Amino acid sequence: MLGPADIRELAAALGVRPTKQRGQNFVIDANTVRRIVRTADVRPTDVVVEVGPGLGSLTLALLEAADRVTAVEIDEVLAAALPATVAARLPERAARFALVHQDALRVTELPGPPPTALVANLPYNVAVPVLLHMLETFPSIERTLVMVQSEVADRLAAAPGSKVYGVPSVKANWYAEVKRAGAIGRSVFWPAPNVDSGLVSLVRRESPPVTTATRKQVFAVVDAAFAQRRKTLRAALAGWAGSAAAAEEALRAAGVSPQARGEALTVEEFARIAEARG
């Protein structure tokens, strides 16, 4: 495990200064790292993918618990240093570690067996796009636990009718059962962020909602509905459907009130609207 002194020492040796641009806040508390691994329900048979491993505090804990770990890191200096950290701290597990030096949003394949779990302290500025990209690209991921800004955690786990229910909530729900899995204070990070963090658990659905519409078609309806979330769906979906009248027709065919708003709909209802438009 890497403690606060280890993290600062490693960072100094590498000349690393955490940057806001990449949303870098390194976890320096070993108990928090253990809690993340425990909450993620990492099993000895798991192949874990970690996004944004940073200096490796969570990576080492994951390697101790899982069968193997693949870390995806965009930062050149951090990516170059991580294999050496693993080899020095956990030599008996080093062969079960792989590093992919790439932007997680562009990753389309990973070395070794397909990942079964995603566990990550996601950079705040790209948390939702990265999460959705990984769930789409790697259908073998059954369980996910991500640490994100508290506000983002609320949005991801929100239920229809909630004020913060929106695009992230619906899209995450297309792939998985989503719930808040705990809160994380600011003091466990270096540098300490000026916002609180939260854990979000996502357990992959056995299959996405049953519909003849494609995921892309369903997500297009979701995007349109929330682009003007104060408007009724008849008005908000006019551009998507070609006219307000066409939107109303699709909504009625889907069994959804044209006067409803996007924040009231489940992912299944969005799928029905997409299907009705064909």
Coordinates of C-alpha atoms in Angstrom, one line a residue:
M1 CA 0.0 0.0 0.0
L2 CA 1.1 3.5 -0.7
G3 CA 0.8 6.0 2.2
P4 CA 0.8 9.8 1.9
A5 CA 4.6 10.0 2.3
D6 CA 5.1 7.3 -0.4
I7 CA 2.8 9.1 -2.8
R8 CA 4.6 12.5 -2.4
E9 CA 8.0 10.8 -2.6
L10 CA 7.0 9.1 -5.9
A11 CA 5.6 12.2 -7.3
A12 CA 8.7 14.2 -6.4
A13 CA 11.0 11.6 -7.9
L14 CA 9.0 11.7 -11.1
G15 CA 8.6 15.5 -11.1
V16 CA 4.8 15.0 -11.1
R17 CA 2.5 17.8 -10.1
P18 CA -1.1 16.8 -10.3
T19 CA -2.9 18.9 -12.9
K20 CA -6.4 20.2 -12.9
Q21 CA -6.5 19.8 -16.7
R22 CA -6.5 16.1 -16.3
G23 CA -8.5 16.1 -13.1
Q24 CA -5.7 14.5 -11.2
N25 CA -6.4 14.0 -7.4
F26 CA -4.4 11.0 -6.0
V27 CA -5.8 8.9 -3.2
I28 CA -3.4 8.9 -0.3
D29 CA -5.4 7.0 2.3
A30 CA -4.9 3.2 2.5
N31 CA -8.2 2.7 4.3
T32 CA -10.1 4.4 1.5
V33 CA -8.3 2.2 -1.1
R34 CA -9.2 -0.9 0.9
R35 CA -12.8 0.2 1.2
I36 CA -13.0 0.8 -2.6
V37 CA -11.8 -2.7 -3.3
R38 CA -14.2 -4.2 -0.7
T39 CA -17.2 -2.2 -2.0
A40 CA -16.3 -3.2 -5.6
D41 CA -16.6 -6.8 -4.5
V42 CA -13.4 -7.7 -6.4
R43 CA -13.0 -11.5 -6.5
P44 CA -9.9 -13.7 -7.0
T45 CA -11.1 -14.7 -10.4
D46 CA -11.7 -11.1 -11.6
V47 CA -9.9 -9.4 -14.5
V48 CA -10.1 -5.7 -13.5
V49 CA -9.6 -2.7 -15.7
E50 CA -8.7 0.5 -13.9
V51 CA -8.9 3.9 -15.6
G52 CA -6.5 6.7 -14.4
P53 CA -4.3 4.7 -12.0
G54 CA -2.1 7.7 -11.3
L55 CA 0.7 6.7 -9.0
G56 CA -0.7 3.3 -8.3
S57 CA -2.3 3.2 -4.8
L58 CA -5.5 1.6 -5.9
T59 CA -3.7 -0.5 -8.6
L60 CA -1.7 -2.3 -5.9
A61 CA -4.8 -3.1 -3.8
L62 CA -6.6 -4.4 -6.8
L63 CA -3.7 -6.6 -7.8
E64 CA -3.7 -8.2 -4.4
A65 CA -7.4 -9.0 -4.7
A66 CA -8.0 -9.8 -8.4
D67 CA -6.6 -12.4 -10.8
R68 CA -5.1 -9.7 -13.0
V69 CA -5.3 -5.9 -13.5
T70 CA -5.0 -3.7 -16.7
A71 CA -4.5 0.0 -16.0
V72 CA -5.3 2.6 -18.7
E73 CA -3.3 5.8 -18.2
I74 CA -3.1 8.8 -20.5
D75 CA -0.3 10.6 -18.7
E76 CA 3.1 9.7 -20.2
V77 CA 5.2 10.1 -17.0
L78 CA 2.7 8.2 -14.8
A79 CA 2.3 5.4 -17.4
A80 CA 6.0 4.9 -17.7
A81 CA 6.5 4.7 -13.9
L82 CA 3.6 2.4 -12.9
P83 CA 5.1 -0.9 -14.0
A84 CA 8.2 -0.2 -12.0
T85 CA 6.1 0.7 -8.9
V86 CA 4.2 -2.6 -9.2
A87 CA 7.4 -4.6 -9.7
A88 CA 9.0 -3.0 -6.6
R89 CA 6.0 -3.2 -4.3
L90 CA 4.3 -6.4 -5.5
P91 CA 6.9 -8.4 -7.4
E92 CA 5.0 -11.7 -7.1
R93 CA 2.0 -10.2 -8.9
A94 CA 3.8 -8.1 -11.5
A95 CA 3.2 -10.7 -14.3
R96 CA -0.5 -10.2 -13.7
F97 CA -0.4 -6.5 -14.4
A98 CA -0.7 -4.8 -17.8
L99 CA -0.5 -1.1 -18.7
V100 CA -2.2 0.6 -21.6
H101 CA -0.8 4.1 -22.3
Q102 CA -3.8 5.7 -24.0
D103 CA -6.8 8.0 -23.6
A104 CA -9.5 5.8 -22.0
L105 CA -12.1 7.4 -24.4
R106 CA -10.2 5.9 -27.4
V107 CA -9.5 2.5 -26.0
T108 CA -11.2 -0.2 -28.0
E109 CA -9.3 -3.3 -26.9
L110 CA -7.3 -4.5 -23.9
P111 CA -4.5 -7.1 -23.6
G112 CA -5.3 -10.5 -22.0
P113 CA -8.7 -11.9 -21.0
P114 CA -11.8 -9.7 -21.3
P115 CA -12.3 -7.6 -18.2
T116 CA -15.0 -8.6 -15.7
A117 CA -14.9 -5.6 -13.5
L118 CA -14.1 -1.8 -13.8
V119 CA -12.8 -0.1 -10.7
A120 CA -11.6 3.5 -11.0
N121 CA -11.1 6.9 -9.4
L122 CA -12.3 8.7 -12.5
P123 CA -11.0 12.2 -13.4
Y124 CA -13.8 14.6 -12.6
N125 CA -13.8 16.3 -16.0
V126 CA -14.4 13.2 -18.1
A127 CA -16.0 10.8 -15.6
V128 CA -19.4 10.2 -17.4
P129 CA -18.1 9.9 -21.0
V130 CA -15.3 7.5 -19.9
L131 CA -17.7 5.4 -17.9
L132 CA -20.3 5.1 -20.7
H133 CA -17.5 4.4 -23.3
M134 CA -16.1 1.5 -21.2
L135 CA -19.5 0.0 -20.6
E136 CA -20.3 0.1 -24.3
T137 CA -16.9 -1.1 -25.5
F138 CA -16.5 -3.9 -23.0
P139 CA -19.7 -5.8 -22.5
S140 CA -17.8 -8.4 -20.5
I141 CA -17.6 -5.9 -17.6
E142 CA -20.2 -7.2 -15.1
R143 CA -19.5 -5.0 -12.1
T144 CA -18.3 -1.4 -11.9
L145 CA -17.4 0.8 -9.0
V146 CA -16.3 4.3 -9.8
M147 CA -15.3 7.2 -7.5
V148 CA -16.6 10.5 -9.0
Q149 CA -17.5 14.0 -7.9
S150 CA -20.5 13.7 -5.4
E151 CA -22.8 15.7 -7.7
V152 CA -22.0 13.3 -10.6
A153 CA -22.6 10.3 -8.4
D154 CA -26.1 11.7 -7.6
R155 CA -26.8 12.2 -11.3
L156 CA -25.7 8.7 -12.3
A157 CA -27.8 7.1 -9.6
A158 CA -30.9 9.3 -9.8
A159 CA -34.3 7.8 -10.4
P160 CA -37.0 9.2 -12.8
G161 CA -38.7 12.2 -11.2
S162 CA -35.6 13.4 -9.4
K163 CA -34.4 17.0 -10.0
V164 CA -30.9 15.6 -11.0
Y165 CA -32.2 12.8 -13.2
G166 CA -30.8 13.4 -16.7
V167 CA -28.8 12.1 -19.6
P168 CA -26.1 10.3 -17.4
S169 CA -28.8 8.6 -15.3
V170 CA -30.7 7.2 -18.3
K171 CA -27.7 6.1 -20.3
A172 CA -26.0 4.4 -17.3
N173 CA -29.3 2.7 -16.6
W174 CA -29.4 1.3 -20.2
Y175 CA -26.3 -0.8 -19.3
A176 CA -26.7 -1.4 -15.5
E177 CA -28.5 -1.2 -12.2
V178 CA -27.0 1.9 -10.7
K179 CA -26.8 3.0 -7.1
R180 CA -24.8 5.2 -4.7
A181 CA -22.3 3.1 -2.8
G182 CA -20.9 5.6 -0.3
A183 CA -19.4 9.1 0.2
I184 CA -15.7 10.0 0.2
G185 CA -14.3 13.0 2.0
R186 CA -11.8 15.5 0.6
S187 CA -8.9 14.8 2.9
V188 CA -8.1 11.3 1.4
F189 CA -6.8 13.0 -1.8
W190 CA -3.7 14.9 -2.7
P191 CA -4.2 17.6 -3.6
A192 CA -7.5 17.9 -1.8
P193 CA -10.3 18.7 -4.2
N194 CA -12.7 21.5 -3.5
V195 CA -15.7 19.1 -3.9
D196 CA -16.8 15.9 -2.2
S197 CA -16.6 12.5 -3.9
G198 CA -19.0 9.6 -4.1
L199 CA -18.9 5.9 -5.0
V200 CA -21.2 4.6 -7.6
S201 CA -21.9 0.9 -8.1
L202 CA -23.1 -0.4 -11.5
V203 CA -24.1 -4.0 -12.0
R204 CA -24.6 -4.9 -15.7
R205 CA -28.1 -5.8 -16.7
E206 CA -28.4 -9.3 -18.2
S207 CA -29.7 -7.6 -21.3
P208 CA -30.5 -4.0 -22.2
P209 CA -34.2 -3.0 -22.4
V210 CA -36.0 -5.1 -25.0
T211 CA -36.6 -2.9 -28.1
T212 CA -36.2 -3.0 -31.9
A213 CA -34.5 0.4 -31.7
T214 CA -30.7 0.5 -31.5
R215 CA -28.8 2.0 -28.5
K216 CA -27.8 4.9 -30.7
Q217 CA -31.5 5.6 -31.6
V218 CA -32.6 5.4 -28.0
F219 CA -29.7 7.7 -26.9
A220 CA -30.7 10.2 -29.6
V221 CA -34.1 10.5 -28.0
V222 CA -32.6 10.9 -24.5
D223 CA -30.2 13.7 -25.7
A224 CA -33.1 15.5 -27.4
A225 CA -35.4 15.2 -24.4
F226 CA -32.9 16.7 -22.0
A227 CA -31.4 19.4 -24.3
Q228 CA -34.5 21.4 -23.5
R229 CA -35.5 19.8 -20.2
R230 CA -38.0 22.5 -19.2
K231 CA -40.1 21.9 -22.3
T232 CA -42.8 19.2 -22.7
L233 CA -41.6 16.2 -24.7
R234 CA -43.9 17.3 -27.6
A235 CA -41.8 20.5 -27.9
A236 CA -38.4 19.1 -26.9
L237 CA -38.6 16.2 -29.4
A238 CA -39.9 18.3 -32.3
G239 CA -36.4 18.7 -33.8
W240 CA -35.7 14.9 -33.4
A241 CA -39.0 13.8 -34.9
G242 CA -39.1 16.5 -37.7
S243 CA -42.1 18.4 -36.2
A244 CA -44.0 18.8 -33.0
A245 CA -46.9 16.8 -34.5
A246 CA -44.6 13.9 -35.5
A247 CA -43.2 14.0 -31.9
E248 CA -46.7 13.8 -30.5
E249 CA -47.5 10.9 -32.8
A250 CA -44.4 8.9 -31.6
L251 CA -45.1 9.7 -28.0
R252 CA -48.8 8.6 -28.2
A253 CA -47.7 5.4 -30.0
A254 CA -45.2 4.7 -27.2
G255 CA -47.9 5.3 -24.5
V256 CA -46.2 8.4 -23.2
S257 CA -48.0 11.7 -22.6
P258 CA -46.9 14.5 -25.0
Q259 CA -47.1 16.8 -22.0
A260 CA -44.6 14.8 -19.9
R261 CA -41.0 15.9 -19.5
G262 CA -37.9 13.9 -20.0
E263 CA -37.1 13.8 -16.3
A264 CA -40.2 11.6 -15.7
L265 CA -39.3 8.8 -18.1
T266 CA -37.6 5.5 -17.5
V267 CA -35.1 4.2 -20.0
E268 CA -37.7 1.7 -21.2
E269 CA -40.1 4.5 -22.1
F270 CA -37.3 6.3 -24.1
A271 CA -36.7 3.0 -25.9
R272 CA -40.5 2.8 -26.8
I273 CA -40.4 6.3 -28.2
A274 CA -37.4 5.5 -30.3
E275 CA -39.1 2.4 -31.5
A276 CA -42.3 4.2 -32.3
R277 CA -40.4 6.6 -34.6
G278 CA -38.7 3.6 -36.2

